[in-house]
mmCIF file of C-alpha atoms in Angstrom:
data_model
loop_
_atom_site.group_PDB
_atom_site.id
_atom_site.type_symbol
_atom_site.label_atom_id
_atom_site.label_comp_id
_atom_site.label_asym_id
_atom_site.label_seq_id
_atom_site.Cartn_x
_atom_site.Cartn_y
_atom_site.Cartn_z
ATOM 1 C CA UNK A 71 124.167 145.338 143.769
ATOM 2 C CA UNK A 72 121.822 142.428 144.231
ATOM 3 C CA UNK A 73 122.979 138.852 143.580
ATOM 4 C CA UNK A 74 121.540 137.044 140.512
ATOM 5 C CA UNK A 75 118.133 135.456 141.102
ATOM 6 C CA UNK A 76 119.413 131.927 140.466
ATOM 7 C CA UNK A 77 122.095 132.355 143.114
ATOM 8 C CA UNK A 78 119.584 133.814 145.586
ATOM 9 C CA UNK A 79 117.206 130.839 145.131
ATOM 10 C CA UNK A 80 119.957 128.266 145.669
ATOM 11 C CA UNK A 81 120.992 130.049 148.871
ATOM 12 C CA UNK A 82 117.381 129.793 150.120
ATOM 13 C CA UNK A 83 117.151 126.137 148.994
ATOM 14 C CA UNK A 84 114.525 126.715 146.294
ATOM 15 C CA UNK A 85 114.551 125.051 142.863
ATOM 16 C CA UNK A 86 114.822 127.345 139.855
ATOM 17 C CA UNK A 87 113.326 124.791 137.423
ATOM 18 C CA UNK A 88 109.810 126.049 138.174
ATOM 19 C CA UNK A 89 110.691 129.523 136.943
ATOM 20 C CA UNK A 90 110.056 130.620 133.358
ATOM 21 C CA UNK A 91 113.188 130.902 131.201
ATOM 22 C CA UNK A 92 114.832 134.329 131.302
ATOM 23 C CA UNK A 93 117.842 135.990 129.702
ATOM 24 C CA UNK A 94 119.841 135.789 132.912
ATOM 25 C CA UNK A 95 118.926 132.199 133.720
ATOM 26 C CA UNK A 96 115.929 130.316 135.029
ATOM 27 C CA UNK A 97 114.670 126.935 133.929
ATOM 28 C CA UNK A 98 116.099 125.624 130.668
ATOM 29 C CA UNK A 99 113.570 125.458 127.861
ATOM 30 C CA UNK A 100 112.325 121.866 127.455
ATOM 31 C CA UNK A 101 112.800 120.364 124.005
ATOM 32 C CA UNK A 102 109.604 119.400 122.210
ATOM 33 C CA UNK A 103 109.414 115.636 121.790
ATOM 34 C CA UNK A 104 108.546 114.193 118.368
ATOM 35 C CA UNK A 105 104.941 113.085 117.892
ATOM 36 C CA UNK A 106 104.674 109.794 116.005
ATOM 37 C CA UNK A 107 100.903 109.431 116.340
ATOM 38 C CA UNK A 108 98.868 109.017 113.118
ATOM 39 C CA UNK A 109 97.671 112.319 111.682
ATOM 40 C CA UNK A 110 95.300 110.897 109.101
ATOM 41 C CA UNK A 111 97.116 112.655 106.240
ATOM 42 C CA UNK A 112 98.188 109.381 104.606
ATOM 43 C CA UNK A 113 94.653 108.000 104.799
ATOM 44 C CA UNK A 114 93.279 111.234 103.373
ATOM 45 C CA UNK A 115 95.769 111.055 100.514
ATOM 46 C CA UNK A 116 94.819 107.416 99.856
ATOM 47 C CA UNK A 117 91.148 108.482 99.559
ATOM 48 C CA UNK A 118 91.960 111.216 97.054
ATOM 49 C CA UNK A 119 90.760 110.763 93.485
ATOM 50 C CA UNK A 120 93.681 110.928 91.034
ATOM 51 C CA UNK A 121 93.980 114.284 89.292
ATOM 52 C CA UNK A 122 91.512 116.065 91.613
ATOM 53 C CA UNK A 123 91.372 117.552 95.089
ATOM 54 C CA UNK A 124 88.360 115.381 95.985
ATOM 55 C CA UNK A 125 88.659 112.836 98.799
ATOM 56 C CA UNK A 126 86.146 109.983 98.726
ATOM 57 C CA UNK A 127 83.798 109.802 101.705
ATOM 58 C CA UNK A 128 82.930 106.151 101.121
ATOM 59 C CA UNK A 129 84.803 102.888 100.700
ATOM 60 C CA UNK A 130 83.198 99.559 99.961
ATOM 61 C CA UNK A 131 82.956 97.066 102.843
ATOM 62 C CA UNK A 132 84.485 93.548 102.637
ATOM 63 C CA UNK A 133 81.037 92.009 102.052
ATOM 64 C CA UNK A 134 80.481 94.081 98.867
ATOM 65 C CA UNK A 135 79.349 91.981 95.889
ATOM 66 C CA UNK A 136 77.814 92.563 92.476
ATOM 67 C CA UNK A 137 74.194 91.436 92.317
ATOM 68 C CA UNK A 138 73.791 88.062 90.589
ATOM 69 C CA UNK A 139 72.343 87.939 87.051
ATOM 70 C CA UNK A 140 69.334 86.117 88.529
ATOM 71 C CA UNK A 141 68.428 89.354 90.389
ATOM 72 C CA UNK A 142 68.654 92.144 87.759
ATOM 73 C CA UNK A 143 67.971 95.190 89.967
ATOM 74 C CA UNK A 144 67.026 98.389 88.145
ATOM 75 C CA UNK A 145 66.681 101.990 89.244
ATOM 76 C CA UNK A 146 63.896 103.977 87.564
ATOM 77 C CA UNK A 147 64.189 107.775 87.701
ATOM 78 C CA UNK A 148 60.962 109.808 87.749
ATOM 79 C CA UNK A 149 60.386 113.543 87.530
ATOM 80 C CA UNK A 150 56.716 113.988 88.280
ATOM 81 C CA UNK A 151 54.748 111.370 86.335
ATOM 82 C CA UNK A 152 57.426 111.009 83.622
ATOM 83 C CA UNK A 153 60.193 108.404 83.558
ATOM 84 C CA UNK A 154 63.447 110.276 82.959
ATOM 85 C CA UNK A 155 65.793 107.286 82.887
ATOM 86 C CA UNK A 156 66.619 103.734 83.921
ATOM 87 C CA UNK A 157 69.861 102.390 85.373
ATOM 88 C CA UNK A 158 70.773 98.687 85.292
ATOM 89 C CA UNK A 159 72.376 98.172 88.712
ATOM 90 C CA UNK A 160 73.960 94.778 87.957
ATOM 91 C CA UNK A 161 77.177 96.105 86.423
ATOM 92 C CA UNK A 162 78.802 97.146 89.717
ATOM 93 C CA UNK A 163 78.469 96.589 93.464
ATOM 94 C CA UNK A 164 78.402 100.251 94.526
ATOM 95 C CA UNK A 165 76.604 103.316 93.120
ATOM 96 C CA UNK A 166 77.597 106.768 94.414
ATOM 97 C CA UNK A 167 74.974 109.533 94.091
ATOM 98 C CA UNK A 168 76.060 113.175 94.203
ATOM 99 C CA UNK A 169 76.748 116.489 92.516
ATOM 100 C CA UNK A 170 80.520 115.912 92.151
ATOM 101 C CA UNK A 171 80.715 114.752 88.524
ATOM 102 C CA UNK A 172 84.303 113.528 88.979
ATOM 103 C CA UNK A 173 83.274 110.774 91.419
ATOM 104 C CA UNK A 174 79.490 110.276 91.206
ATOM 105 C CA UNK A 175 78.103 107.266 89.343
ATOM 106 C CA UNK A 176 74.648 108.867 89.306
ATOM 107 C CA UNK A 177 74.825 112.639 88.974
ATOM 108 C CA UNK A 178 72.321 114.633 91.061
ATOM 109 C CA UNK A 179 71.596 118.005 89.464
ATOM 110 C CA UNK A 180 69.691 119.707 92.284
ATOM 111 C CA UNK A 181 71.731 122.377 94.155
ATOM 112 C CA UNK A 182 70.512 121.114 97.563
ATOM 113 C CA UNK A 183 72.260 117.754 96.992
ATOM 114 C CA UNK A 184 75.770 117.208 98.366
ATOM 115 C CA UNK A 185 78.832 116.451 96.252
ATOM 116 C CA UNK A 186 78.899 112.900 97.623
ATOM 117 C CA UNK A 187 75.352 112.445 98.858
ATOM 118 C CA UNK A 188 74.495 108.740 99.253
ATOM 119 C CA UNK A 189 75.407 105.233 98.079
ATOM 120 C CA UNK A 190 73.489 102.149 97.015
ATOM 121 C CA UNK A 191 75.723 99.259 98.063
ATOM 122 C CA UNK A 192 75.112 95.599 97.243
ATOM 123 C CA UNK A 193 76.240 93.432 100.181
ATOM 124 C CA UNK A 194 76.472 89.678 100.721
ATOM 125 C CA UNK A 195 74.656 88.950 103.987
ATOM 126 C CA UNK A 196 74.556 85.515 105.641
ATOM 127 C CA UNK A 197 71.779 84.303 107.926
ATOM 128 C CA UNK A 198 71.647 81.169 110.075
ATOM 129 C CA UNK A 199 68.564 79.237 108.969
ATOM 130 C CA UNK A 200 68.772 76.080 111.090
ATOM 131 C CA UNK A 201 70.895 74.135 113.555
ATOM 132 C CA UNK A 202 71.488 70.398 113.402
ATOM 133 C CA UNK A 203 71.586 68.036 116.418
ATOM 134 C CA UNK A 204 75.361 68.515 116.792
ATOM 135 C CA UNK A 205 75.152 72.302 117.065
ATOM 136 C CA UNK A 206 76.239 72.874 113.471
ATOM 137 C CA UNK A 207 74.644 75.820 111.750
ATOM 138 C CA UNK A 208 73.460 76.066 108.190
ATOM 139 C CA UNK A 209 74.011 79.524 106.750
ATOM 140 C CA UNK A 210 72.316 80.936 103.701
ATOM 141 C CA UNK A 211 73.721 84.027 102.025
ATOM 142 C CA UNK A 212 72.150 86.518 99.674
ATOM 143 C CA UNK A 213 73.269 89.702 97.921
ATOM 144 C CA UNK A 214 70.934 92.573 98.826
ATOM 145 C CA UNK A 215 70.934 96.311 98.068
ATOM 146 C CA UNK A 216 71.489 98.770 100.918
ATOM 147 C CA UNK A 217 71.308 102.556 101.073
ATOM 148 C CA UNK A 218 73.679 104.703 103.121
ATOM 149 C CA UNK A 219 73.493 108.506 103.413
ATOM 150 C CA UNK A 220 77.018 109.986 103.466
ATOM 151 C CA UNK A 221 76.171 112.604 106.111
ATOM 152 C CA UNK A 222 74.771 114.852 103.404
ATOM 153 C CA UNK A 223 73.692 118.409 104.210
ATOM 154 C CA UNK A 224 70.004 117.964 103.364
ATOM 155 C CA UNK A 225 69.467 114.236 103.892
ATOM 156 C CA UNK A 226 68.007 111.305 101.988
ATOM 157 C CA UNK A 227 64.450 109.970 102.109
ATOM 158 C CA UNK A 228 63.375 106.351 101.765
ATOM 159 C CA UNK A 229 59.630 105.952 101.132
ATOM 160 C CA UNK A 230 59.006 109.462 102.511
ATOM 161 C CA UNK A 231 60.997 108.990 105.752
ATOM 162 C CA UNK A 232 64.392 110.509 106.522
ATOM 163 C CA UNK A 233 67.284 108.007 106.514
ATOM 164 C CA UNK A 234 69.746 108.167 109.414
ATOM 165 C CA UNK A 235 73.140 109.344 108.127
ATOM 166 C CA UNK A 236 76.021 106.882 108.061
ATOM 167 C CA UNK A 237 73.851 103.766 108.532
ATOM 168 C CA UNK A 238 72.996 101.018 106.097
ATOM 169 C CA UNK A 239 69.283 100.569 105.388
ATOM 170 C CA UNK A 240 68.144 97.525 103.412
ATOM 171 C CA UNK A 241 66.314 98.362 100.190
ATOM 172 C CA UNK A 242 63.369 96.301 99.008
ATOM 173 C CA UNK A 243 61.610 95.957 95.687
ATOM 174 C CA UNK A 244 59.657 99.143 94.766
ATOM 175 C CA UNK A 245 61.300 101.340 97.441
ATOM 176 C CA UNK A 246 61.379 105.049 96.508
ATOM 177 C CA UNK A 247 64.392 107.292 97.204
ATOM 178 C CA UNK A 248 64.616 111.096 97.216
ATOM 179 C CA UNK A 249 67.765 113.128 97.681
ATOM 180 C CA UNK A 250 67.634 116.490 99.501
ATOM 181 C CA UNK A 251 65.168 118.962 97.917
ATOM 182 C CA UNK A 252 65.136 117.331 94.486
ATOM 183 C CA UNK A 253 61.777 116.577 92.843
ATOM 184 C CA UNK A 254 63.201 113.447 91.223
ATOM 185 C CA UNK A 255 62.250 110.099 92.679
ATOM 186 C CA UNK A 256 64.328 106.962 92.264
ATOM 187 C CA UNK A 257 62.488 103.626 92.441
ATOM 188 C CA UNK A 258 64.531 100.454 92.863
ATOM 189 C CA UNK A 259 62.874 97.401 91.304
ATOM 190 C CA UNK A 260 63.347 93.807 90.317
ATOM 191 C CA UNK A 261 61.603 92.936 87.055
ATOM 192 C CA UNK A 262 58.597 90.625 87.454
ATOM 193 C CA UNK A 263 59.377 86.915 87.209
ATOM 194 C CA UNK A 264 58.221 85.298 84.006
#
C-alpha cells in the first residue's frame, strides 16, 4: 500500500497547505472572517417611509429653507391652453413630484413618469458681493428655487431642454417644466410686484 499523501509530501519537503482540503487530510479549511463594513441596510431602512415599502430617493440638503413671504413663488399647471391648477410653494422647502402617491407632494398622473421623478428644492445660497480693505468679505444670501431630476426613467425638461439627472438647476421666474412624456406644463412664477 501507498503511504498517505500528507506523509509523502512531508518526506519530500513540500508543504501541504497549498492543497485543497480532502477527507484524508490536506490544508485545513480557513475560517471566514467577519465583515464589519457598512452594507447600506441601515441607511436604506432610515430612508423608508413608515408603513410602506418605499425608500425615499431624496433628502433635503443643509441649506434647505422655506421661501420668505416676500417671495411668494407659485407653480401654475397647464394642460394645453387651460390652467388645471395652482400650487402655492411657500408652505414648504421641498416639493417631490412623482407617481408614488404615498410620498409625492405633487402627483404626476402620466404613466411615463417615475414614482419619485423630480424635486423643486428651495435653498439658501450665499454670494460674496464685495471685499473691504482688510480682506473681509460681505456675503449676501438669498433663498432660490432649484430643480433636481431624481434619475427618472424618462427625464425632466426645463424650458424645452433635458435636465441632467442628479444635479441642481436654478429655476427663474416663468421657467416651464415638463416631466417625461406628460402633456402638462408647470410654470414657476413670482406674482408681479405692486
